Structure formats: C-alpha cells, structure tokens
Amino acid sequence: MTVASRSKKKRTSGNPAKRPVVEAGPVTVGDWIGAARLRTLPLAVAPVILGTGAAQVTDRELHWVIALACLAVAVLLQVGVNFANDYSDGIRGTDAVRVGPARLTASGRVSPRQVLIAALIFFALAAVAGLAIVIRTQQWWLLAVGAISIVAAWFYTGGKRPYGYNAMGELFVFVFFGLVAVLGTTWVQSSALPLEAWLAAVAAGLFACAVLLANNLRDIDQDREVGKRTLTVLIGKRATQIVYTLFALAPFVIAAMFALLLYPIAWLSLLVLLAIIPAILIVWTYREPRELVIALSLTSLSSVGYAVLIYWALVA
C-alpha cells in the first residue's frame, strides 16, 4: 500500500453510516443542549441589546415587547444554525475528528434526520417570532429579510456549495450578526437608523467575526484535512491571529467614538478588555487547539458585556 493510499484511507467518509461512533451510550438532554452550542448565544443577544439602545436614541420609549420578540428571533435562529451546522458537517464527515465538543450527527448516536428536524423546528419558531414583529410593526417587507436570513443560515454549511467552506463565513457573519441584527432591531422599534445604530452594528459584527476566527483557528488542521476552505485555512495561523486581534479590539475604538461624541459612559466598556486581552493572549500563545475554546467563550461573553455597557451609555 502506498503512502498516498494509506493517507486516503485515513480520511473519514462523508457517509454517517460509515463513520465510527465517537461516543457510546444513550443521548441525553445535556447532549442536545451541548449541540445547541450555548457559548455562541451571546452573539445573538448582543446585537439586540445594541439595536434596542440605538432605537432609544431617537425614541426614548422602550418597546420591550418588540425587543423581546427580536431577542427570540435572534436566539432561535442561532440555535437553528447550530443544529443545521451539526447536521451538514456531520453528513459530510467534517466533524468526524473534532478538537471541540463532539457533535450529535458525527457521534453516530443521533440520526441525521433527527438533527435536521431540530434545526427546522428552531428555524420555524424564529420565523413565527419574526412574523409577530412584522404584524406588530406592519413592516411587511421584513418578511423578505427574515427569509433571506434563514436561507443564509442554512447555506453556511448546507447545500452543495456552502459558503462557510469557501472562506466567506466571516463576511456573512458580519452582515447578519452585525448589520442585519442590530439595524433590524433598531428599525422595528424606532423606524429610524441613527449613526449610533450603524456604529453598534459594526461592533457587533466584529465580535462575531472574532469568535468565528477563534473557532476556525481551533479547527484549522482538521478543516485543512477534509478540504474545508475557511478563511483561516487560506491565510494561515499567523495571519488569523493578527486578524482576530484587530477584530477583537476594533469595537473598543468604536466605543471611544461613542464616548467622544455624546456618550461618556461608553468609556466603561473598556472594562470588557479585562476579558478580551486574556482571549487575545490565548490566541497568540496556545499550544493545544482545545485551549482556544476558552478564547472563543471569552470573546463571545465579551460581546454581551460590551453591549450592556454601550446600551447604558446610549440611554443614560
């Protein structure tokens, strides 16, 4: 047997029926919760907080019903994306050898169909919450935005040519976790898009991109082996570390802009650097890919801390 044939034999098949079971035993509620990837949910919460704060710049009233509906859309859509990624990566075999937590489909303990159904259920629930917002605000054109968001969520890793496999993940994450999420939240509450909303949208998008970079840096070797061409795979480890650092720090430049404009309380958001700086140090000094899970979590949680403090600055 040649070296090439042995290497090919080591590659894991995209057919879940042919993959070895990663973990034995019955599936628990904890496994399903783990597959929902709760550490990514702050990225769904932060844009709603920022968008609500920006809305109150032009309309001082807090439209809490609409804000909660926006939060429901964001969180439900995020969980749906996570289950959809579990399904799509699992049937392709790209999750067969993982550094991070095992996935339901790749583990072989849950059928791909069950995971797909879970994803579709959460997408449907997000659509219902979004429809409620449309009915409440009478902004019917937002139905198209919601449909596009769900389609984009699916094709991140789904379909024949998923954009997450072709170095476009960061671009779409920036657009949907930043611009669409923040500006959409602001618009449905105030029917306006002040400068504060645009600045907050950029900050939220940068945090989301930083989290994705940390995640893909953790999986760089695995992704390279299975042919998943993430931005990290294309530009390499060192460039990813540099880009991650820029993305993680840039929101604090935006916070300084808020503080220098009209909102001095925004300086308090610099306290979040107490979490971001350790995350950056981990990204630059890690020895085992598993250590990057901590950097990922710190960055994700930092987005919420940042959002809360910027919200306070905007409404105070």
PDB file of C-alpha atoms in Angstrom:
ATOM      1  CA  MET A   1       0.000   0.000   0.000  1.00  0.00           C
ATOM      2  CA  THR A   2       1.415   3.391  -0.983  1.00  0.00           C
ATOM      3  CA  VAL A   3       1.692   6.369   1.354  1.00  0.00           C
ATOM      4  CA  ALA A   4      -0.990   8.184  -0.659  1.00  0.00           C
ATOM      5  CA  SER A   5      -3.433   5.297  -0.425  1.00  0.00           C
ATOM      6  CA  ARG A   6      -2.848   4.951   3.311  1.00  0.00           C
ATOM      7  CA  SER A   7      -3.485   8.693   3.732  1.00  0.00           C
ATOM      8  CA  LYS A   8      -6.653   8.426   1.680  1.00  0.00           C
ATOM      9  CA  LYS A   9      -7.819   5.502   3.758  1.00  0.00           C
ATOM     10  CA  LYS A  10      -7.441   7.571   6.919  1.00  0.00           C
ATOM     11  CA  ARG A  11      -9.861  10.199   5.639  1.00  0.00           C
ATOM     12  CA  THR A  12     -13.302   9.867   7.084  1.00  0.00           C
ATOM     13  CA  SER A  13     -16.199   9.191   4.785  1.00  0.00           C
ATOM     14  CA  GLY A  14     -18.953  11.768   4.451  1.00  0.00           C
ATOM     15  CA  ASN A  15     -21.487   8.974   4.921  1.00  0.00           C
ATOM     16  CA  PRO A  16     -22.515   8.948   8.601  1.00  0.00           C
ATOM     17  CA  ALA A  17     -23.307   5.237   8.369  1.00  0.00           C
ATOM     18  CA  LYS A  18     -19.652   4.508   7.655  1.00  0.00           C
ATOM     19  CA  ARG A  19     -18.194   6.713  10.357  1.00  0.00           C
ATOM     20  CA  PRO A  20     -17.054   5.220  13.636  1.00  0.00           C
ATOM     21  CA  VAL A  21     -19.142   6.175  16.646  1.00  0.00           C
ATOM     22  CA  VAL A  22     -17.278   8.801  18.630  1.00  0.00           C
ATOM     23  CA  GLU A  23     -19.177   8.296  21.848  1.00  0.00           C
ATOM     24  CA  ALA A  24     -21.211   5.379  23.182  1.00  0.00           C
ATOM     25  CA  GLY A  25     -24.305   5.419  25.327  1.00  0.00           C
ATOM     26  CA  PRO A  26     -27.759   6.946  25.048  1.00  0.00           C
ATOM     27  CA  VAL A  27     -28.245  10.556  24.080  1.00  0.00           C
ATOM     28  CA  THR A  28     -29.173  12.822  26.975  1.00  0.00           C
ATOM     29  CA  VAL A  29     -30.793  16.225  27.244  1.00  0.00           C
ATOM     30  CA  GLY A  30     -27.330  17.541  28.049  1.00  0.00           C
ATOM     31  CA  ASP A  31     -26.091  16.283  24.672  1.00  0.00           C
ATOM     32  CA  TRP A  32     -28.818  18.200  22.864  1.00  0.00           C
ATOM     33  CA  ILE A  33     -28.063  21.306  24.905  1.00  0.00           C
ATOM     34  CA  GLY A  34     -24.383  20.907  24.070  1.00  0.00           C
ATOM     35  CA  ALA A  35     -25.224  20.643  20.362  1.00  0.00           C
ATOM     36  CA  ALA A  36     -27.119  23.930  20.657  1.00  0.00           C
ATOM     37  CA  ARG A  37     -23.677  25.476  21.420  1.00  0.00           C
ATOM     38  CA  LEU A  38     -24.781  27.810  24.176  1.00  0.00           C
ATOM     39  CA  ARG A  39     -21.424  29.580  24.185  1.00  0.00           C
ATOM     40  CA  THR A  40     -22.370  31.155  20.849  1.00  0.00           C
ATOM     41  CA  LEU A  41     -25.708  32.549  22.050  1.00  0.00           C
ATOM     42  CA  PRO A  42     -24.229  35.798  23.430  1.00  0.00           C
ATOM     43  CA  LEU A  43     -23.545  36.689  19.794  1.00  0.00           C
ATOM     44  CA  ALA A  44     -27.303  36.597  19.218  1.00  0.00           C
ATOM     45  CA  VAL A  45     -28.126  38.549  22.372  1.00  0.00           C
ATOM     46  CA  ALA A  46     -25.593  41.382  21.968  1.00  0.00           C
ATOM     47  CA  PRO A  47     -26.970  42.805  18.672  1.00  0.00           C
ATOM     48  CA  VAL A  48     -30.489  43.024  20.147  1.00  0.00           C
ATOM     49  CA  ILE A  49     -29.204  44.929  23.182  1.00  0.00           C
ATOM     50  CA  LEU A  50     -27.220  47.305  20.979  1.00  0.00           C
ATOM     51  CA  GLY A  51     -30.056  47.749  18.497  1.00  0.00           C
ATOM     52  CA  THR A  52     -32.519  48.490  21.283  1.00  0.00           C
ATOM     53  CA  GLY A  53     -30.180  51.089  22.753  1.00  0.00           C
ATOM     54  CA  ALA A  54     -29.758  52.736  19.360  1.00  0.00           C
ATOM     55  CA  ALA A  55     -33.553  52.782  18.908  1.00  0.00           C
ATOM     56  CA  GLN A  56     -33.932  54.653  22.188  1.00  0.00           C
ATOM     57  CA  VAL A  57     -31.647  57.369  20.895  1.00  0.00           C
ATOM     58  CA  THR A  58     -34.482  58.560  18.624  1.00  0.00           C
ATOM     59  CA  ASP A  59     -37.442  57.115  20.548  1.00  0.00           C
ATOM     60  CA  ARG A  60     -36.872  57.245  24.290  1.00  0.00           C
ATOM     61  CA  GLU A  61     -39.636  54.749  24.934  1.00  0.00           C
ATOM     62  CA  LEU A  62     -38.527  51.142  25.420  1.00  0.00           C
ATOM     63  CA  HIS A  63     -40.646  48.943  23.179  1.00  0.00           C
ATOM     64  CA  TRP A  64     -39.985  45.895  25.294  1.00  0.00           C
ATOM     65  CA  VAL A  65     -42.440  43.563  23.552  1.00  0.00           C
ATOM     66  CA  ILE A  66     -40.801  44.126  20.186  1.00  0.00           C
ATOM     67  CA  ALA A  67     -37.350  43.961  21.780  1.00  0.00           C
ATOM     68  CA  LEU A  68     -38.160  40.579  23.344  1.00  0.00           C
ATOM     69  CA  ALA A  69     -39.518  39.345  20.014  1.00  0.00           C
ATOM     70  CA  CYS A  70     -36.258  40.430  18.348  1.00  0.00           C
ATOM     71  CA  LEU A  71     -34.355  38.542  21.027  1.00  0.00           C
ATOM     72  CA  ALA A  72     -36.465  35.439  20.384  1.00  0.00           C
ATOM     73  CA  VAL A  73     -35.778  35.633  16.640  1.00  0.00           C
ATOM     74  CA  ALA A  74     -32.042  36.033  17.191  1.00  0.00           C
ATOM     75  CA  VAL A  75     -31.643  33.241  19.743  1.00  0.00           C
ATOM     76  CA  LEU A  76     -33.936  30.764  17.976  1.00  0.00           C
ATOM     77  CA  LEU A  77     -32.213  31.421  14.662  1.00  0.00           C
ATOM     78  CA  GLN A  78     -28.793  30.961  16.273  1.00  0.00           C
ATOM     79  CA  VAL A  79     -29.784  27.609  17.789  1.00  0.00           C
ATOM     80  CA  GLY A  80     -31.254  26.574  14.448  1.00  0.00           C
ATOM     81  CA  VAL A  81     -27.982  27.465  12.720  1.00  0.00           C
ATOM     82  CA  ASN A  82     -26.034  25.405  15.248  1.00  0.00           C
ATOM     83  CA  PHE A  83     -28.190  22.320  14.702  1.00  0.00           C
ATOM     84  CA  ALA A  84     -28.061  22.842  10.937  1.00  0.00           C
ATOM     85  CA  ASN A  85     -24.253  23.003  11.106  1.00  0.00           C
ATOM     86  CA  ASP A  86     -24.222  19.833  13.217  1.00  0.00           C
ATOM     87  CA  TYR A  87     -26.310  18.090  10.561  1.00  0.00           C
ATOM     88  CA  SER A  88     -24.469  19.382   7.475  1.00  0.00           C
ATOM     89  CA  ASP A  89     -20.941  18.934   8.857  1.00  0.00           C
ATOM     90  CA  GLY A  90     -21.928  15.530  10.221  1.00  0.00           C
ATOM     91  CA  ILE A  91     -23.194  14.072   6.953  1.00  0.00           C
ATOM     92  CA  ARG A  92     -20.117  15.422   5.149  1.00  0.00           C
ATOM     93  CA  GLY A  93     -17.799  13.809   7.675  1.00  0.00           C
ATOM     94  CA  THR A  94     -16.009  17.057   8.537  1.00  0.00           C
ATOM     95  CA  ASP A  95     -16.867  16.612  12.236  1.00  0.00           C
ATOM     96  CA  ALA A  96     -15.614  13.032  12.449  1.00  0.00           C
ATOM     97  CA  VAL A  97     -12.385  14.042  14.181  1.00  0.00           C
ATOM     98  CA  ARG A  98     -13.074  17.037  16.394  1.00  0.00           C
ATOM     99  CA  VAL A  99     -10.987  19.100  18.755  1.00  0.00           C
ATOM    100  CA  GLY A 100     -14.018  20.715  20.375  1.00  0.00           C
ATOM    101  CA  PRO A 101     -17.133  19.087  21.804  1.00  0.00           C
ATOM    102  CA  ALA A 102     -18.487  16.105  19.858  1.00  0.00           C
ATOM    103  CA  ARG A 103     -21.492  16.746  17.644  1.00  0.00           C
ATOM    104  CA  LEU A 104     -24.709  14.741  17.601  1.00  0.00           C
ATOM    105  CA  THR A 105     -24.587  13.668  13.957  1.00  0.00           C
ATOM    106  CA  ALA A 106     -20.876  12.909  13.894  1.00  0.00           C
ATOM    107  CA  SER A 107     -21.081  10.879  17.102  1.00  0.00           C
ATOM    108  CA  GLY A 108     -23.439   8.426  15.452  1.00  0.00           C
ATOM    109  CA  ARG A 109     -25.778   8.420  18.461  1.00  0.00           C
ATOM    110  CA  VAL A 110     -28.434  10.549  16.773  1.00  0.00           C
ATOM    111  CA  SER A 111     -29.687  10.094  13.229  1.00  0.00           C
ATOM    112  CA  PRO A 112     -29.023  12.977  10.839  1.00  0.00           C
ATOM    113  CA  ARG A 113     -32.778  13.214  10.261  1.00  0.00           C
ATOM    114  CA  GLN A 114     -33.423  13.954  13.946  1.00  0.00           C
ATOM    115  CA  VAL A 115     -30.833  16.709  13.997  1.00  0.00           C
ATOM    116  CA  LEU A 116     -32.249  18.154  10.774  1.00  0.00           C
ATOM    117  CA  ILE A 117     -35.751  18.166  12.282  1.00  0.00           C
ATOM    118  CA  ALA A 118     -34.419  20.002  15.360  1.00  0.00           C
ATOM    119  CA  ALA A 119     -32.844  22.645  13.105  1.00  0.00           C
ATOM    120  CA  LEU A 120     -36.056  23.080  11.124  1.00  0.00           C
ATOM    121  CA  ILE A 121     -38.118  23.395  14.312  1.00  0.00           C
ATOM    122  CA  PHE A 122     -35.943  26.247  15.581  1.00  0.00           C
ATOM    123  CA  PHE A 123     -35.985  27.948  12.171  1.00  0.00           C
ATOM    124  CA  ALA A 124     -39.783  27.697  12.194  1.00  0.00           C
ATOM    125  CA  LEU A 125     -40.014  29.145  15.706  1.00  0.00           C
ATOM    126  CA  ALA A 126     -37.744  32.021  14.662  1.00  0.00           C
ATOM    127  CA  ALA A 127     -39.999  32.615  11.661  1.00  0.00           C
ATOM    128  CA  VAL A 128     -43.094  32.737  13.903  1.00  0.00           C
ATOM    129  CA  ALA A 129     -41.437  35.288  16.204  1.00  0.00           C
ATOM    130  CA  GLY A 130     -40.376  37.301  13.175  1.00  0.00           C
ATOM    131  CA  LEU A 131     -43.897  37.200  11.764  1.00  0.00           C
ATOM    132  CA  ALA A 132     -45.195  38.550  15.068  1.00  0.00           C
ATOM    133  CA  ILE A 133     -42.824  41.515  14.733  1.00  0.00           C
ATOM    134  CA  VAL A 134     -43.985  42.145  11.170  1.00  0.00           C
ATOM    135  CA  ILE A 135     -47.648  42.063  12.187  1.00  0.00           C
ATOM    136  CA  ARG A 136     -46.984  44.373  15.142  1.00  0.00           C
ATOM    137  CA  THR A 137     -44.987  46.900  13.105  1.00  0.00           C
ATOM    138  CA  GLN A 138     -46.745  46.446   9.733  1.00  0.00           C
ATOM    139  CA  GLN A 139     -43.307  46.385   8.092  1.00  0.00           C
ATOM    140  CA  TRP A 140     -44.202  43.620   5.633  1.00  0.00           C
ATOM    141  CA  TRP A 141     -41.011  43.924   3.607  1.00  0.00           C
ATOM    142  CA  LEU A 142     -39.192  42.479   6.625  1.00  0.00           C
ATOM    143  CA  LEU A 143     -40.600  39.084   5.641  1.00  0.00           C
ATOM    144  CA  ALA A 144     -38.037  39.057   2.826  1.00  0.00           C
ATOM    145  CA  VAL A 145     -35.241  39.923   5.267  1.00  0.00           C
ATOM    146  CA  GLY A 146     -36.303  37.073   7.521  1.00  0.00           C
ATOM    147  CA  ALA A 147     -36.456  34.607   4.638  1.00  0.00           C
ATOM    148  CA  ILE A 148     -33.005  35.647   3.434  1.00  0.00           C
ATOM    149  CA  SER A 149     -31.636  35.251   6.979  1.00  0.00           C
ATOM    150  CA  ILE A 150     -32.936  31.686   7.231  1.00  0.00           C
ATOM    151  CA  VAL A 151     -31.592  30.803   3.789  1.00  0.00           C
ATOM    152  CA  ALA A 152     -28.202  32.261   4.716  1.00  0.00           C
ATOM    153  CA  ALA A 153     -28.250  30.310   7.986  1.00  0.00           C
ATOM    154  CA  TRP A 154     -28.838  27.055   6.134  1.00  0.00           C
ATOM    155  CA  PHE A 155     -26.253  27.542   3.389  1.00  0.00           C
ATOM    156  CA  TYR A 156     -23.478  28.413   5.841  1.00  0.00           C
ATOM    157  CA  THR A 157     -22.622  24.703   5.880  1.00  0.00           C
ATOM    158  CA  GLY A 158     -25.594  23.268   3.952  1.00  0.00           C
ATOM    159  CA  GLY A 159     -26.161  22.713   0.253  1.00  0.00           C
ATOM    160  CA  LYS A 160     -23.704  21.698  -2.446  1.00  0.00           C
ATOM    161  CA  ARG A 161     -21.524  24.802  -2.146  1.00  0.00           C
ATOM    162  CA  PRO A 162     -21.737  26.087   1.449  1.00  0.00           C
ATOM    163  CA  TYR A 163     -20.139  29.497   1.761  1.00  0.00           C
ATOM    164  CA  GLY A 164     -18.664  28.569   5.145  1.00  0.00           C
ATOM    165  CA  TYR A 165     -16.459  26.109   3.249  1.00  0.00           C
ATOM    166  CA  ASN A 166     -15.222  28.782   0.865  1.00  0.00           C
ATOM    167  CA  ALA A 167     -13.724  31.489   3.071  1.00  0.00           C
ATOM    168  CA  MET A 168     -16.883  33.633   3.150  1.00  0.00           C
ATOM    169  CA  GLY A 169     -18.065  32.776   6.652  1.00  0.00           C
ATOM    170  CA  GLU A 170     -16.714  35.950   8.220  1.00  0.00           C
ATOM    171  CA  LEU A 171     -18.349  38.169   5.599  1.00  0.00           C
ATOM    172  CA  PHE A 172     -21.798  36.650   6.119  1.00  0.00           C
ATOM    173  CA  VAL A 173     -21.394  36.602   9.898  1.00  0.00           C
ATOM    174  CA  PHE A 174     -20.528  40.293   9.855  1.00  0.00           C
ATOM    175  CA  VAL A 175     -23.554  41.089   7.707  1.00  0.00           C
ATOM    176  CA  PHE A 176     -26.135  39.026   9.596  1.00  0.00           C
ATOM    177  CA  PHE A 177     -24.835  39.164  13.193  1.00  0.00           C
ATOM    178  CA  GLY A 178     -23.854  42.790  12.817  1.00  0.00           C
ATOM    179  CA  LEU A 179     -25.684  44.851  10.221  1.00  0.00           C
ATOM    180  CA  VAL A 180     -28.929  42.896   9.847  1.00  0.00           C
ATOM    181  CA  ALA A 181     -29.359  42.042  13.537  1.00  0.00           C
ATOM    182  CA  VAL A 182     -28.587  45.481  15.000  1.00  0.00           C
ATOM    183  CA  LEU A 183     -30.114  47.632  12.284  1.00  0.00           C
ATOM    184  CA  GLY A 184     -33.185  45.420  12.085  1.00  0.00           C
ATOM    185  CA  THR A 185     -33.704  45.625  15.851  1.00  0.00           C
ATOM    186  CA  THR A 186     -33.333  49.407  15.748  1.00  0.00           C
ATOM    187  CA  TRP A 187     -35.643  49.889  12.794  1.00  0.00           C
ATOM    188  CA  VAL A 188     -38.598  47.855  14.097  1.00  0.00           C
ATOM    189  CA  GLN A 189     -38.551  49.834  17.348  1.00  0.00           C
ATOM    190  CA  SER A 190     -37.959  53.353  16.056  1.00  0.00           C
ATOM    191  CA  SER A 191     -38.372  53.407  12.234  1.00  0.00           C
ATOM    192  CA  ALA A 192     -35.018  55.169  12.114  1.00  0.00           C
ATOM    193  CA  LEU A 193     -31.357  54.242  11.690  1.00  0.00           C
ATOM    194  CA  PRO A 194     -29.206  56.811  13.516  1.00  0.00           C
ATOM    195  CA  LEU A 195     -25.425  56.832  13.318  1.00  0.00           C
ATOM    196  CA  GLU A 196     -25.328  55.075  16.690  1.00  0.00           C
ATOM    197  CA  ALA A 197     -27.065  52.051  15.160  1.00  0.00           C
ATOM    198  CA  TRP A 198     -24.513  51.766  12.369  1.00  0.00           C
ATOM    199  CA  LEU A 199     -21.565  52.038  14.755  1.00  0.00           C
ATOM    200  CA  ALA A 200     -23.101  49.436  17.069  1.00  0.00           C
ATOM    201  CA  ALA A 201     -23.786  47.136  14.107  1.00  0.00           C
ATOM    202  CA  VAL A 202     -20.142  47.235  13.061  1.00  0.00           C
ATOM    203  CA  ALA A 203     -19.023  46.469  16.622  1.00  0.00           C
ATOM    204  CA  ALA A 204     -21.398  43.504  16.932  1.00  0.00           C
ATOM    205  CA  GLY A 205     -20.297  42.136  13.577  1.00  0.00           C
ATOM    206  CA  LEU A 206     -16.621  42.390  14.517  1.00  0.00           C
ATOM    207  CA  PHE A 207     -17.165  40.469  17.747  1.00  0.00           C
ATOM    208  CA  ALA A 208     -18.984  37.726  15.829  1.00  0.00           C
ATOM    209  CA  CYS A 209     -16.182  37.516  13.268  1.00  0.00           C
ATOM    210  CA  ALA A 210     -13.587  37.295  16.041  1.00  0.00           C
ATOM    211  CA  VAL A 211     -15.455  34.359  17.601  1.00  0.00           C
ATOM    212  CA  LEU A 212     -15.618  32.587  14.234  1.00  0.00           C
ATOM    213  CA  LEU A 213     -11.893  33.133  13.696  1.00  0.00           C
ATOM    214  CA  ALA A 214     -11.091  31.630  17.111  1.00  0.00           C
ATOM    215  CA  ASN A 215     -13.313  28.667  16.293  1.00  0.00           C
ATOM    216  CA  ASN A 216     -11.732  28.098  12.891  1.00  0.00           C
ATOM    217  CA  LEU A 217      -8.223  28.523  14.275  1.00  0.00           C
ATOM    218  CA  ARG A 218      -9.018  25.701  16.700  1.00  0.00           C
ATOM    219  CA  ASP A 219     -10.146  23.512  13.804  1.00  0.00           C
ATOM    220  CA  ILE A 220      -7.544  24.578  11.238  1.00  0.00           C
ATOM    221  CA  ASP A 221      -5.772  21.227  10.930  1.00  0.00           C
ATOM    222  CA  GLN A 222      -8.992  19.234  10.774  1.00  0.00           C
ATOM    223  CA  ASP A 223     -10.557  21.634   8.255  1.00  0.00           C
ATOM    224  CA  ARG A 224      -7.475  21.565   6.057  1.00  0.00           C
ATOM    225  CA  GLU A 225      -7.504  17.763   6.026  1.00  0.00           C
ATOM    226  CA  VAL A 226     -11.157  17.449   4.998  1.00  0.00           C
ATOM    227  CA  GLY A 227     -10.960  20.249   2.423  1.00  0.00           C
ATOM    228  CA  LYS A 228     -12.950  22.863   4.310  1.00  0.00           C
ATOM    229  CA  ARG A 229     -11.502  26.126   2.972  1.00  0.00           C
ATOM    230  CA  THR A 230     -12.214  28.575   5.775  1.00  0.00           C
ATOM    231  CA  LEU A 231     -10.540  31.966   5.771  1.00  0.00           C
ATOM    232  CA  THR A 232      -8.229  30.630   8.478  1.00  0.00           C
ATOM    233  CA  VAL A 233      -7.164  27.711   6.284  1.00  0.00           C
ATOM    234  CA  LEU A 234      -6.451  30.088   3.395  1.00  0.00           C
ATOM    235  CA  ILE A 235      -4.466  32.742   5.254  1.00  0.00           C
ATOM    236  CA  GLY A 236      -2.810  30.502   7.850  1.00  0.00           C
ATOM    237  CA  LYS A 237      -2.331  30.589  11.598  1.00  0.00           C
ATOM    238  CA  ARG A 238      -0.263  33.766  11.979  1.00  0.00           C
ATOM    239  CA  ALA A 239      -2.463  35.928   9.771  1.00  0.00           C
ATOM    240  CA  THR A 240      -5.548  34.622  11.566  1.00  0.00           C
ATOM    241  CA  GLN A 241      -4.049  35.610  14.918  1.00  0.00           C
ATOM    242  CA  ILE A 242      -3.446  39.119  13.595  1.00  0.00           C
ATOM    243  CA  VAL A 243      -6.934  39.477  12.099  1.00  0.00           C
ATOM    244  CA  TYR A 244      -8.552  38.080  15.249  1.00  0.00           C
ATOM    245  CA  THR A 245      -6.695  40.652  17.351  1.00  0.00           C
ATOM    246  CA  LEU A 246      -7.811  43.506  15.114  1.00  0.00           C
ATOM    247  CA  PHE A 247     -11.424  42.344  15.136  1.00  0.00           C
ATOM    248  CA  ALA A 248     -11.446  41.830  18.912  1.00  0.00           C
ATOM    249  CA  LEU A 249     -10.016  45.294  19.640  1.00  0.00           C
ATOM    250  CA  ALA A 250     -11.783  47.374  16.970  1.00  0.00           C
ATOM    251  CA  PRO A 251     -15.114  47.530  18.886  1.00  0.00           C
ATOM    252  CA  PHE A 252     -13.312  49.458  21.621  1.00  0.00           C
ATOM    253  CA  VAL A 253     -12.244  52.068  19.073  1.00  0.00           C
ATOM    254  CA  ILE A 254     -15.939  52.392  18.243  1.00  0.00           C
ATOM    255  CA  ALA A 255     -16.696  52.695  21.976  1.00  0.00           C
ATOM    256  CA  ALA A 256     -14.208  55.573  22.142  1.00  0.00           C
ATOM    257  CA  MET A 257     -16.068  57.207  19.250  1.00  0.00           C
ATOM    258  CA  PHE A 258     -19.329  56.887  21.214  1.00  0.00           C
ATOM    259  CA  ALA A 259     -17.660  58.390  24.275  1.00  0.00           C
ATOM    260  CA  LEU A 260     -16.171  61.294  22.330  1.00  0.00           C
ATOM    261  CA  LEU A 261     -19.446  62.029  20.532  1.00  0.00           C
ATOM    262  CA  LEU A 262     -22.119  62.323  23.201  1.00  0.00           C
ATOM    263  CA  TYR A 263     -21.936  59.306  25.464  1.00  0.00           C
ATOM    264  CA  PRO A 264     -19.095  59.492  28.038  1.00  0.00           C
ATOM    265  CA  ILE A 265     -20.397  56.412  29.885  1.00  0.00           C
ATOM    266  CA  ALA A 266     -19.222  54.416  26.874  1.00  0.00           C
ATOM    267  CA  TRP A 267     -15.705  54.623  28.321  1.00  0.00           C
ATOM    268  CA  LEU A 268     -16.856  51.984  30.824  1.00  0.00           C
ATOM    269  CA  SER A 269     -16.979  49.446  28.000  1.00  0.00           C
ATOM    270  CA  LEU A 270     -13.182  49.409  28.172  1.00  0.00           C
ATOM    271  CA  LEU A 271     -13.649  47.245  31.269  1.00  0.00           C
ATOM    272  CA  VAL A 272     -14.507  44.413  28.867  1.00  0.00           C
ATOM    273  CA  LEU A 273     -10.849  44.451  27.824  1.00  0.00           C
ATOM    274  CA  LEU A 274     -10.250  42.537  31.063  1.00  0.00           C
ATOM    275  CA  ALA A 275     -11.760  39.560  29.238  1.00  0.00           C
ATOM    276  CA  ILE A 276     -10.649  40.341  25.698  1.00  0.00           C
ATOM    277  CA  ILE A 277      -6.947  40.729  26.492  1.00  0.00           C
ATOM    278  CA  PRO A 278      -6.698  37.222  28.050  1.00  0.00           C
ATOM    279  CA  ALA A 279      -8.543  35.870  24.994  1.00  0.00           C
ATOM    280  CA  ILE A 280      -6.009  37.541  22.686  1.00  0.00           C
ATOM    281  CA  LEU A 281      -3.129  36.149  24.738  1.00  0.00           C
ATOM    282  CA  ILE A 282      -4.579  32.646  24.450  1.00  0.00           C
ATOM    283  CA  VAL A 283      -4.949  33.015  20.673  1.00  0.00           C
ATOM    284  CA  TRP A 284      -1.285  34.003  20.398  1.00  0.00           C
ATOM    285  CA  THR A 285       0.233  31.564  22.904  1.00  0.00           C
ATOM    286  CA  TYR A 286      -1.931  28.418  22.819  1.00  0.00           C
ATOM    287  CA  ARG A 287      -0.215  25.065  22.485  1.00  0.00           C
ATOM    288  CA  GLU A 288      -3.229  22.807  22.215  1.00  0.00           C
ATOM    289  CA  PRO A 289      -6.184  23.703  19.980  1.00  0.00           C
ATOM    290  CA  ARG A 290      -8.558  22.904  22.844  1.00  0.00           C
ATOM    291  CA  GLU A 291      -7.283  25.996  24.691  1.00  0.00           C
ATOM    292  CA  LEU A 292      -8.945  28.151  22.041  1.00  0.00           C
ATOM    293  CA  VAL A 293     -12.356  27.123  23.365  1.00  0.00           C
ATOM    294  CA  ILE A 294     -11.636  29.431  26.303  1.00  0.00           C
ATOM    295  CA  ALA A 295     -10.707  32.291  23.959  1.00  0.00           C
ATOM    296  CA  LEU A 296     -13.874  31.668  21.974  1.00  0.00           C
ATOM    297  CA  SER A 297     -16.032  31.745  25.105  1.00  0.00           C
ATOM    298  CA  LEU A 298     -14.355  34.874  26.478  1.00  0.00           C
ATOM    299  CA  THR A 299     -14.851  36.705  23.190  1.00  0.00           C
ATOM    300  CA  SER A 300     -18.478  35.649  22.931  1.00  0.00           C
ATOM    301  CA  LEU A 301     -19.292  36.696  26.505  1.00  0.00           C
ATOM    302  CA  SER A 302     -17.399  39.953  25.998  1.00  0.00           C
ATOM    303  CA  SER A 303     -19.809  40.893  23.219  1.00  0.00           C
ATOM    304  CA  VAL A 304     -22.684  40.901  25.734  1.00  0.00           C
ATOM    305  CA  GLY A 305     -20.728  42.821  28.369  1.00  0.00           C
ATOM    306  CA  TYR A 306     -19.807  45.380  25.739  1.00  0.00           C
ATOM    307  CA  ALA A 307     -23.412  45.606  24.525  1.00  0.00           C
ATOM    308  CA  VAL A 308     -24.798  46.162  28.026  1.00  0.00           C
ATOM    309  CA  LEU A 309     -22.362  48.990  28.747  1.00  0.00           C
ATOM    310  CA  ILE A 310     -22.932  50.665  25.385  1.00  0.00           C
ATOM    311  CA  TYR A 311     -26.690  50.360  25.934  1.00  0.00           C
ATOM    312  CA  TRP A 312     -26.289  52.095  29.294  1.00  0.00           C
ATOM    313  CA  ALA A 313     -24.304  54.859  27.625  1.00  0.00           C
ATOM    314  CA  LEU A 314     -26.935  55.371  24.927  1.00  0.00           C
ATOM    315  CA  VAL A 315     -29.974  55.517  27.231  1.00  0.00           C
ATOM    316  CA  ALA A 316     -28.496  57.212  30.294  1.00  0.00           C
TER     317      ALA A 316
END
